[in-house]
PDB file of C-alpha atoms and ligand atoms in Angstrom:
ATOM      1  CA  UNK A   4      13.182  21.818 -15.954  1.00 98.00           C
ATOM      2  CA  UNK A   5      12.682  21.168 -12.067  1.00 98.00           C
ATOM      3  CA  UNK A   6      11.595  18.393 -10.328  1.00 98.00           C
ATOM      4  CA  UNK A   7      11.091  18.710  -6.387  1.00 99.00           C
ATOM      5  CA  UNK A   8      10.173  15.371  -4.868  1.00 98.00           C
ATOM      6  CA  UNK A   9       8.721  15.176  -1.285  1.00 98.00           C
ATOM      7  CA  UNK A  10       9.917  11.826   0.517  1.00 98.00           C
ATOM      8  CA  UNK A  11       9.946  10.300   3.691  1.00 98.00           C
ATOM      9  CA  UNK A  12      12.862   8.714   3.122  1.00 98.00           C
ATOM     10  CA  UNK A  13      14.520   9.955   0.881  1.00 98.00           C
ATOM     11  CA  UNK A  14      18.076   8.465   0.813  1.00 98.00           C
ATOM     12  CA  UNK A  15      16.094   5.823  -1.256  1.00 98.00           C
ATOM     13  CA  UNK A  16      16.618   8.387  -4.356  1.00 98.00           C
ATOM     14  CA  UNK A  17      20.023   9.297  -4.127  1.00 97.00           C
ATOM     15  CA  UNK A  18      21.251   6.440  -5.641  1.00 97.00           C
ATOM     16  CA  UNK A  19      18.687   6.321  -8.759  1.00 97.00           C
ATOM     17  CA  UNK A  20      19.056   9.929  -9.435  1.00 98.00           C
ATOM     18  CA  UNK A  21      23.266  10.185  -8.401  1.00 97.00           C
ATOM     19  CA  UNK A  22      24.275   8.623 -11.739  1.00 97.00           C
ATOM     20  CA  UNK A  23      23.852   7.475 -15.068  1.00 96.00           C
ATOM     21  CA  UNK A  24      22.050   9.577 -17.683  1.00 96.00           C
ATOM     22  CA  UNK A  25      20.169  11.466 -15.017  1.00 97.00           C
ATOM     23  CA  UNK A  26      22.949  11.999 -12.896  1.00 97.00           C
ATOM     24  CA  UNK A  27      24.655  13.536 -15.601  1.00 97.00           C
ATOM     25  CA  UNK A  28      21.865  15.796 -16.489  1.00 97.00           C
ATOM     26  CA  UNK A  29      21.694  17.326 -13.520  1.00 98.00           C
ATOM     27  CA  UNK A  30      25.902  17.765 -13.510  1.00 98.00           C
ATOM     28  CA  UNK A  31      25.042  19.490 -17.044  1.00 97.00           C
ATOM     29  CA  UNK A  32      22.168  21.474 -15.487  1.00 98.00           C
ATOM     30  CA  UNK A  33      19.280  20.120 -18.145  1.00 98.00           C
ATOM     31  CA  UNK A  34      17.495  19.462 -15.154  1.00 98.00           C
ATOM     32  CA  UNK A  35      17.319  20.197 -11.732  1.00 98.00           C
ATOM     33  CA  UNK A  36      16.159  17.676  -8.765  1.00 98.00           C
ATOM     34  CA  UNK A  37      15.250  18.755  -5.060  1.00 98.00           C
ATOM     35  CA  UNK A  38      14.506  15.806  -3.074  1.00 98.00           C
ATOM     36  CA  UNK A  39      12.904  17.450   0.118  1.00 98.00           C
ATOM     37  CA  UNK A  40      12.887  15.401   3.407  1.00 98.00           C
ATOM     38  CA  UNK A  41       9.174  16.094   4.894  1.00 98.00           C
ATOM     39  CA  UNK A  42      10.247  15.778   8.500  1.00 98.00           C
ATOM     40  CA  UNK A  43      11.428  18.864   7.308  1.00 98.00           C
ATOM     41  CA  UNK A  44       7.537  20.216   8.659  1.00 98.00           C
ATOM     42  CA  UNK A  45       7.746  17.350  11.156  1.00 98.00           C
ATOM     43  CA  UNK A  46       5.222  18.018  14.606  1.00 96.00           C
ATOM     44  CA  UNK A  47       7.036  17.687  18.023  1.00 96.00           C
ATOM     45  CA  UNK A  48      10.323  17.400  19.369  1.00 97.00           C
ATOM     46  CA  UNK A  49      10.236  13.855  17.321  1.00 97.00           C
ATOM     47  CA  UNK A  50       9.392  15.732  14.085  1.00 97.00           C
ATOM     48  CA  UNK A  51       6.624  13.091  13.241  1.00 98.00           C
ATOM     49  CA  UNK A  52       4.820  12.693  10.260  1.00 98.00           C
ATOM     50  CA  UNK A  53       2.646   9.590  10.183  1.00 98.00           C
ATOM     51  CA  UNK A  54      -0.370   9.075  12.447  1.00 97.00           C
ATOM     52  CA  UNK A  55      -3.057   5.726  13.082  1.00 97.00           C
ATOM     53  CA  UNK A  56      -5.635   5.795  10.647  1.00 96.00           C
ATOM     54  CA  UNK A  57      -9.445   7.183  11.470  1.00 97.00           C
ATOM     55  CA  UNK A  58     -11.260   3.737  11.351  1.00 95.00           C
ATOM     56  CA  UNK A  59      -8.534   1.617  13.091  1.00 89.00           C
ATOM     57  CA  UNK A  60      -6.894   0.184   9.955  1.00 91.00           C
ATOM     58  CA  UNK A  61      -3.868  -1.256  10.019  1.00 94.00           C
ATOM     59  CA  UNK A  62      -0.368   0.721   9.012  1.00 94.00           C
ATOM     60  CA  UNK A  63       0.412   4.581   9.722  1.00 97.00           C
ATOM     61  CA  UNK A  64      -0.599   7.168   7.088  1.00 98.00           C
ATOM     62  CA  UNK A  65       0.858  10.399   6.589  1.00 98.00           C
ATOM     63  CA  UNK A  66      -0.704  13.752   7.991  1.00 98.00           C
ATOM     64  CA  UNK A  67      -1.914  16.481   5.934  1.00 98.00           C
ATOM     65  CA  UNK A  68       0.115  19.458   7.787  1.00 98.00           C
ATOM     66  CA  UNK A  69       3.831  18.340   6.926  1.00 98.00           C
ATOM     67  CA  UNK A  70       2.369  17.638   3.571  1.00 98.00           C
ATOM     68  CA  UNK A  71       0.551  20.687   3.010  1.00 98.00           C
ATOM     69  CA  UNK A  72       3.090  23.218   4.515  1.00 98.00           C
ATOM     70  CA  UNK A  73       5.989  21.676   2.662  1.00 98.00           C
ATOM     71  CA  UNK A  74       4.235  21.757  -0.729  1.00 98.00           C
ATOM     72  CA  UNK A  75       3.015  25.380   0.177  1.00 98.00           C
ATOM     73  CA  UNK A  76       6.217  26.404   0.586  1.00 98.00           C
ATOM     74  CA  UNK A  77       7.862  25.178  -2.517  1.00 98.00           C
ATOM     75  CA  UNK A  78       4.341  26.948  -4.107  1.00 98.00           C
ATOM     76  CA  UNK A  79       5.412  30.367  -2.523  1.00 98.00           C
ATOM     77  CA  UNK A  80       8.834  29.817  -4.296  1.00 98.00           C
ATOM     78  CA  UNK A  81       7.963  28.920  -7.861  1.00 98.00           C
ATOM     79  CA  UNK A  82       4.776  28.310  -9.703  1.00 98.00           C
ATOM     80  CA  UNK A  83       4.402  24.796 -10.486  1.00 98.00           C
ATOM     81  CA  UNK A  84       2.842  22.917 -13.662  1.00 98.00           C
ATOM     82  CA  UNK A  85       1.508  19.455 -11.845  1.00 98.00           C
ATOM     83  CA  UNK A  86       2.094  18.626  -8.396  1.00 98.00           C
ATOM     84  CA  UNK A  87       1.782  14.621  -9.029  1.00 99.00           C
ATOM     85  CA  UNK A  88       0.890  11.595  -6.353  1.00 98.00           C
ATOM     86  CA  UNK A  89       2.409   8.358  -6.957  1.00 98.00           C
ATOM     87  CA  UNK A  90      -0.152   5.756  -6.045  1.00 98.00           C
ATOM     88  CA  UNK A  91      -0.644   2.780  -7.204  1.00 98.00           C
ATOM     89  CA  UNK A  92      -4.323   3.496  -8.297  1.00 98.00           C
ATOM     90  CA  UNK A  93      -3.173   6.797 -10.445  1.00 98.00           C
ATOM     91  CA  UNK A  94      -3.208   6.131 -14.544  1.00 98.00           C
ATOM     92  CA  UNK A  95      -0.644   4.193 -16.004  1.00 98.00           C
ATOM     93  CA  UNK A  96       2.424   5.436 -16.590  1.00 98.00           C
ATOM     94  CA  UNK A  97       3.310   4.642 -20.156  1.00 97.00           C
ATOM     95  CA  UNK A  98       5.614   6.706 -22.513  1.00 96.00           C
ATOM     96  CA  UNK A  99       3.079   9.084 -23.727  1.00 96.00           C
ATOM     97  CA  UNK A 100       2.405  10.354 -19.957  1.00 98.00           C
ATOM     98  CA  UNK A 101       6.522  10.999 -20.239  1.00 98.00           C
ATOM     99  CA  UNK A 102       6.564  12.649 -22.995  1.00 97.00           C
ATOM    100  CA  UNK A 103       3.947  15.132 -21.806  1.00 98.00           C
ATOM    101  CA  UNK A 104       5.673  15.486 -18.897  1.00 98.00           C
ATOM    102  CA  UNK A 105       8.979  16.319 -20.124  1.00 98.00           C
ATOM    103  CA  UNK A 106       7.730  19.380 -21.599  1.00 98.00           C
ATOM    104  CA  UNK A 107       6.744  20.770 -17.979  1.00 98.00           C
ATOM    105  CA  UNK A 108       8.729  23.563 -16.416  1.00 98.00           C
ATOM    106  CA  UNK A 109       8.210  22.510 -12.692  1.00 98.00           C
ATOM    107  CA  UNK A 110       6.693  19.523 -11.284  1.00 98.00           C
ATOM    108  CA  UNK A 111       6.591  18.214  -7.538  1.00 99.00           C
ATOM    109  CA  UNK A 112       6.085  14.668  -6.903  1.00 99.00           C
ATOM    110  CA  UNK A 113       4.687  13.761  -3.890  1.00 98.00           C
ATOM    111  CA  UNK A 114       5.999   9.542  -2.425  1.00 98.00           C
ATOM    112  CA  UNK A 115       3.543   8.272  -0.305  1.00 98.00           C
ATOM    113  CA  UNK A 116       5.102   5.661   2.077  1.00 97.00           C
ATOM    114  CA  UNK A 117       3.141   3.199   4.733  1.00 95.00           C
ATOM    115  CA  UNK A 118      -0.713   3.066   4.636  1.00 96.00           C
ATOM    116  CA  UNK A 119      -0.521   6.238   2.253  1.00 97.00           C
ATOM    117  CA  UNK A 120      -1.452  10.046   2.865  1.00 98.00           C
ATOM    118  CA  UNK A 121      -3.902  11.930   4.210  1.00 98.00           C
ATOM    119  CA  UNK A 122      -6.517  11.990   1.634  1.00 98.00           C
ATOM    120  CA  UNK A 123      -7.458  15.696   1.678  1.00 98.00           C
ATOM    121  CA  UNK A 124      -3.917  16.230   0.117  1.00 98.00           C
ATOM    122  CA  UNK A 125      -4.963  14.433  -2.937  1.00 98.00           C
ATOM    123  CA  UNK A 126      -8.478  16.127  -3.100  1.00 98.00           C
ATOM    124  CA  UNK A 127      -7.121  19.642  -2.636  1.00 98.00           C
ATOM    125  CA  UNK A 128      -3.569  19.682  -3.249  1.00 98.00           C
ATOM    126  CA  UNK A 129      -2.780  16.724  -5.940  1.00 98.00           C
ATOM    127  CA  UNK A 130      -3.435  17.845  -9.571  1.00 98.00           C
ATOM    128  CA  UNK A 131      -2.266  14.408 -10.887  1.00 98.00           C
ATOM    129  CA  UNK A 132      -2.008  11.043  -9.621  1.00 98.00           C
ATOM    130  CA  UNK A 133       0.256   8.134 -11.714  1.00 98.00           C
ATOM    131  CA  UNK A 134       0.643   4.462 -10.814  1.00 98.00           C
ATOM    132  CA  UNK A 135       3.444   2.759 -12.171  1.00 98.00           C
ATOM    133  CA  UNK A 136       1.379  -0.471 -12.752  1.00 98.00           C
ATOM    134  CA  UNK A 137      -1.339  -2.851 -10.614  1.00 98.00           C
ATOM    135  CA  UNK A 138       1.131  -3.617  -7.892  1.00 98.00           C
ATOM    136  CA  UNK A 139       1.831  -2.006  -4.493  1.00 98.00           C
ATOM    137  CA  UNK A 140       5.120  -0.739  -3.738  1.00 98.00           C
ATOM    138  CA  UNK A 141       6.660  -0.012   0.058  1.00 97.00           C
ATOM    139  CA  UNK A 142       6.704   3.678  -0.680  1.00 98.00           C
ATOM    140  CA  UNK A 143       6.262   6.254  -4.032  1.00 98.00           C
ATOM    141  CA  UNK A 144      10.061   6.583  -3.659  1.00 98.00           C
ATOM    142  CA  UNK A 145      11.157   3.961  -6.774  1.00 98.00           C
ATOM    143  CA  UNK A 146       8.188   4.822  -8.704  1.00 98.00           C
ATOM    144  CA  UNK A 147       8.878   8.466  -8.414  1.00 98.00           C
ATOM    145  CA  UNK A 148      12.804   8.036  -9.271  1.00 98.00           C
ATOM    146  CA  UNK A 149      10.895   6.031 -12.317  1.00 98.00           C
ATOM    147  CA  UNK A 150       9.045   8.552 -13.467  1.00 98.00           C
ATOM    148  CA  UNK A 151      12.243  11.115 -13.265  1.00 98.00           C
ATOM    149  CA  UNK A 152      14.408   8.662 -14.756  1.00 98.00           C
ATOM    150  CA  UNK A 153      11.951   8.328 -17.867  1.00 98.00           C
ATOM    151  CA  UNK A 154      11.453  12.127 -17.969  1.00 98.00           C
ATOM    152  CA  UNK A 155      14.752  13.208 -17.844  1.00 98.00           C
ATOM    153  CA  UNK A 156      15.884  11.485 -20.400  1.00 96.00           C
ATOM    154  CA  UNK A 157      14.180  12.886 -23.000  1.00 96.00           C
ATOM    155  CA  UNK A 158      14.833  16.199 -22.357  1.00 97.00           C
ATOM    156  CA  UNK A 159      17.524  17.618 -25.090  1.00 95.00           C
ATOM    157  CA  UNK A 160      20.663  17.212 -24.010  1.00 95.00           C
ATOM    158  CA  UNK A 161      20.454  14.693 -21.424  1.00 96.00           C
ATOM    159  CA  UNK A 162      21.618  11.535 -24.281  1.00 93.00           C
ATOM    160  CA  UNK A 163      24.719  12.205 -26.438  1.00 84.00           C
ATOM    161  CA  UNK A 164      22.932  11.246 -29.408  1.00 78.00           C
ATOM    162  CA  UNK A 165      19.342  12.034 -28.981  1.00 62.00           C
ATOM    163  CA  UNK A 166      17.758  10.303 -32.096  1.00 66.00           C
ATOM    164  CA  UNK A 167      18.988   7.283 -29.800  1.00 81.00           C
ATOM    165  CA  UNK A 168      15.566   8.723 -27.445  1.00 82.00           C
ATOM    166  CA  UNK A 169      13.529   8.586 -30.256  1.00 80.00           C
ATOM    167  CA  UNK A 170      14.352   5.151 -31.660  1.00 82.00           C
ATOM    168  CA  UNK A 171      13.509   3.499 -28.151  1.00 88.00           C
ATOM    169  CA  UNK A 172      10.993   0.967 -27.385  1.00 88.00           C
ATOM    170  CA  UNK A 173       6.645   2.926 -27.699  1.00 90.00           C
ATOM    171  CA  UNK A 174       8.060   6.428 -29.087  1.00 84.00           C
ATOM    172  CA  UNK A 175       6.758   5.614 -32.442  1.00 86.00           C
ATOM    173  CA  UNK A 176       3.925   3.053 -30.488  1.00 89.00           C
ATOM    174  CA  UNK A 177       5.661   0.525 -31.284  1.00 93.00           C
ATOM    175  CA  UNK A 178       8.892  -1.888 -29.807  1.00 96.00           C
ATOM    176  CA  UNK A 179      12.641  -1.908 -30.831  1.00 95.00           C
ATOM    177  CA  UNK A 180      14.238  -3.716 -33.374  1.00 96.00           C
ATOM    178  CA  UNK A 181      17.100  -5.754 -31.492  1.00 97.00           C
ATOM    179  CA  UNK A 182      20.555  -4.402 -30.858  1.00 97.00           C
ATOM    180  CA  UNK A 183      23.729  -6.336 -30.738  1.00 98.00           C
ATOM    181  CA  UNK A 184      27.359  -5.316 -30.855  1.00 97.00           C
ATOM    182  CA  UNK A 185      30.711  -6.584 -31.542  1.00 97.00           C
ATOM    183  CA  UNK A 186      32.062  -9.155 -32.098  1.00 98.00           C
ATOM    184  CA  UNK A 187      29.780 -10.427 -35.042  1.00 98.00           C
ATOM    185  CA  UNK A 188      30.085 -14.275 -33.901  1.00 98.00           C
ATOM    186  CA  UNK A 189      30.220 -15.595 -30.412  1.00 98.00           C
ATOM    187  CA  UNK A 190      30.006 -19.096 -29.184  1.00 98.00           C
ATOM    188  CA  UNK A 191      28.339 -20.263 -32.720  1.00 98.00           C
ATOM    189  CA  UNK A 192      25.348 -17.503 -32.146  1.00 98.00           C
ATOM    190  CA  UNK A 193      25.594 -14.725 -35.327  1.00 98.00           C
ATOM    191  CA  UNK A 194      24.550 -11.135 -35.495  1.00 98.00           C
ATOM    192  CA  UNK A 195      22.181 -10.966 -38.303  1.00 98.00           C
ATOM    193  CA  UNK A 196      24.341 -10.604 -41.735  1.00 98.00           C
ATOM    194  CA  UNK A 197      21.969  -7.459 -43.054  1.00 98.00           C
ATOM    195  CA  UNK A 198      23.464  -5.839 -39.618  1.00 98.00           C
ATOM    196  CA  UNK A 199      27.423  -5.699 -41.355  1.00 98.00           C
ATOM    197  CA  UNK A 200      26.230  -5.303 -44.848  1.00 98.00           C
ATOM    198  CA  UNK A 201      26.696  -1.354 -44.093  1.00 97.00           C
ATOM    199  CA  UNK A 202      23.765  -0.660 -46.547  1.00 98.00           C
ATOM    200  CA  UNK A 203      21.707   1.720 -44.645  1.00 97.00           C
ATOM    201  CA  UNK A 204      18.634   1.172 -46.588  1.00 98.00           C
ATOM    202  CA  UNK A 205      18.515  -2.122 -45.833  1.00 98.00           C
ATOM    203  CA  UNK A 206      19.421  -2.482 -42.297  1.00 98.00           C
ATOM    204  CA  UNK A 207      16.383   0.248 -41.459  1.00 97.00           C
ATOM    205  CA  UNK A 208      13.633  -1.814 -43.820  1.00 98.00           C
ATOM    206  CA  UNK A 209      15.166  -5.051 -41.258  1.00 98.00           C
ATOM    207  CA  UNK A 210      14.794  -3.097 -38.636  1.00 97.00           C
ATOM    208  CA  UNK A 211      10.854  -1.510 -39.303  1.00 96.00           C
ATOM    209  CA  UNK A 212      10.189  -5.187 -40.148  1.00 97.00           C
ATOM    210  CA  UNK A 213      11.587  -6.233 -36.837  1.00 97.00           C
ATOM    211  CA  UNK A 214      10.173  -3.543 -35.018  1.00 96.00           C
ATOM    212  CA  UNK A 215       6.206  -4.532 -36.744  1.00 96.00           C
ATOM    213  CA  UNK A 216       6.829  -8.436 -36.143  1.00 97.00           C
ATOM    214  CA  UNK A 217       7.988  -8.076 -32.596  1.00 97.00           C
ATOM    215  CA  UNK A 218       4.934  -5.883 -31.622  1.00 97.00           C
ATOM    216  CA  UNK A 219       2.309  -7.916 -33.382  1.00 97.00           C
ATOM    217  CA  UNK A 220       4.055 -10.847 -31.766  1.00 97.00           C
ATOM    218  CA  UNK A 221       4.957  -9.746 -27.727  1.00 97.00           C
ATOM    219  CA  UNK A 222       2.323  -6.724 -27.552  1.00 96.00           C
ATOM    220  CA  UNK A 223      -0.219  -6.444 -30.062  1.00 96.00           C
ATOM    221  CA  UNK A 224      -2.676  -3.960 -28.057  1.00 94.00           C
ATOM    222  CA  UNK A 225      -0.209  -1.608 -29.327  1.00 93.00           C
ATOM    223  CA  UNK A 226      -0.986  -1.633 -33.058  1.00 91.00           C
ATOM    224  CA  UNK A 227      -4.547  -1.721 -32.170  1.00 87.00           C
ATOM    225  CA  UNK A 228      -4.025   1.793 -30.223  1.00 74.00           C
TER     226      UNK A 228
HETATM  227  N1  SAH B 304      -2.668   1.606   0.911  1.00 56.70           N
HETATM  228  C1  SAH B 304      -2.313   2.025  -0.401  1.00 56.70           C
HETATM  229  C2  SAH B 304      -0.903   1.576  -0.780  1.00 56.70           C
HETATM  230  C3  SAH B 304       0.133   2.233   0.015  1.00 56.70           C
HETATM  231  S1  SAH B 304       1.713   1.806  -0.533  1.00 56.70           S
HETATM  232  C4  SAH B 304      -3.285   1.417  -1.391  1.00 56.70           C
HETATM  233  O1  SAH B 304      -3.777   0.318  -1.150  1.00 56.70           O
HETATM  234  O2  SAH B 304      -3.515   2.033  -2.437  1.00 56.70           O
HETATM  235  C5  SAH B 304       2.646   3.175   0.031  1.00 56.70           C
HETATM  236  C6  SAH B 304       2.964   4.221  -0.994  1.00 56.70           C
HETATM  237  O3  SAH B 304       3.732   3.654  -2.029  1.00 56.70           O
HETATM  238  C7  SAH B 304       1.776   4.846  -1.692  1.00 56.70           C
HETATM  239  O4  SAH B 304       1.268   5.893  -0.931  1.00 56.70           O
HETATM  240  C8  SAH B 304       2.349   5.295  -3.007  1.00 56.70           C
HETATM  241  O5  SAH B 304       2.929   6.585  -2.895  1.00 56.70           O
HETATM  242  C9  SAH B 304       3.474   4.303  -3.255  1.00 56.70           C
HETATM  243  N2  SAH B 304       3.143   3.250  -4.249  1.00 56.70           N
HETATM  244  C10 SAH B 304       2.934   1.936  -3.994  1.00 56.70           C
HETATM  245  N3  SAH B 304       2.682   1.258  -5.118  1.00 56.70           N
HETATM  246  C11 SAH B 304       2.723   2.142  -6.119  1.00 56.70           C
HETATM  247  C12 SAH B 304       2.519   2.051  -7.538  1.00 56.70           C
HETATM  248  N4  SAH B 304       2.202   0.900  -8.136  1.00 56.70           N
HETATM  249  N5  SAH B 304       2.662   3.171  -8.272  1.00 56.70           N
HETATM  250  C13 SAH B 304       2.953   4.350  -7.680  1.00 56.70           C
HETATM  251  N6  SAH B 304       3.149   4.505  -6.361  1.00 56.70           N
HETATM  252  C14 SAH B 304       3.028   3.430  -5.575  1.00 56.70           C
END
């Protein structure tokens, strides 16, 4: 898989995308990440990118040309699957949207940054928008690195053990069971004793119960889905 992300600043991904389980993914070459700088298709000897908004609102908003001649260009290269636009009023992201993505070949994600971009981008150019939830962020940069984070992950190869993918929190629609890890007793507080009885029956009935109690208790729109 590819992911090409288009960023106005994009030292803001390095760090989320250097290490970890997607840093390693890349080093393995399960996936592949361009981050591409748009001043890249900057105008002028200042290679700008932003311009006042029509109207006289407040806060800069990015101009279509840098946009459109960057994501043309990675076009001419490659076809691509989605070319997405984080905004804050996209759908949801939720697991299901990851696991849909994850089976993409190439996808571009576009970070808006500032008052936002140009909206003919997103009527002509954008074939998906996703929000990662009713708050506004400075720039698409940490919801994009989100998104990859969440995609990459599930694609084979990128965890050791990948049933550990599987087992994790809205895969099955429902949460996790708890986890804890040695030692069994600390400070008077006890890992549960079906945990060390090493009777795998037993321990996976705990944990289904777990798993059903916990999401009727914290987040019980997800049974009713
Ligand atoms: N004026 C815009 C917000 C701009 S925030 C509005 O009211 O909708 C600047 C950029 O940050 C956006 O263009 C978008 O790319 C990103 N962003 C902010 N919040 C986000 C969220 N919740 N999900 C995804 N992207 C978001």
């Amino acid at each position: 898989m590819r992911i090409d992300i288009i960023s106005v600043v994009p030292e803001l991904l390095e760090s989320p995308l250097g290490h970890s389980i997607v840093g390693r993914a890349i080093k393995k070459g399960i996936v592949e990440i361009h981050v591409h700088n748009l001043r890249e298709f900057g105008k002028g000897p200042r290679l700008q990118v932003d311009d006042y908004s029509y109207g006289g609102d407040a806060g800069m908003v990015l101009m279509v040309e840098p946009v459109y001649r960057m994501i043309e260009r990675l076009k001419s290269e490659r076809d691509y699957d989605e070319v997405i636009y984080m905004s804050p009023d996209g759908e949801i992201f939720n697991q299901g949207v990851a696991n849909e993505l994850s089976l993409k070949e190439n996808i571009i994600i576009l970070c808006g940054h500032y008052k936002g971009i140009d909206h003919r981008i997103r009527e002509h150019l954008v074939t998906r928008e996703i929000s990662v939830g009713d708050y506004v962020l400075s720039g698409g940069e940490i919801p994009a690195a989100m998104v990859a984070d969440a995609i990459v992950r599930l694609l084979p190869g990128a965890i050791t053990d990948e049933t550990s993918a599987l087992s994790d929190c809205f895969q099955d629609g429902m949460l996790s069971a708890p986890v804890y890890t040695r030692p069994a007793e600390f400070n008077g507080w006890k890992v549960p004793d079906v945990l060390l009885s090493g009777n795998p029956k037993l321990i996976r009935e705990w944990q289904d119960e777990q798993a059903i109690d916990r999401t009727r208790r914290l987040r019980p729109g997800l049974l009713e889905d």
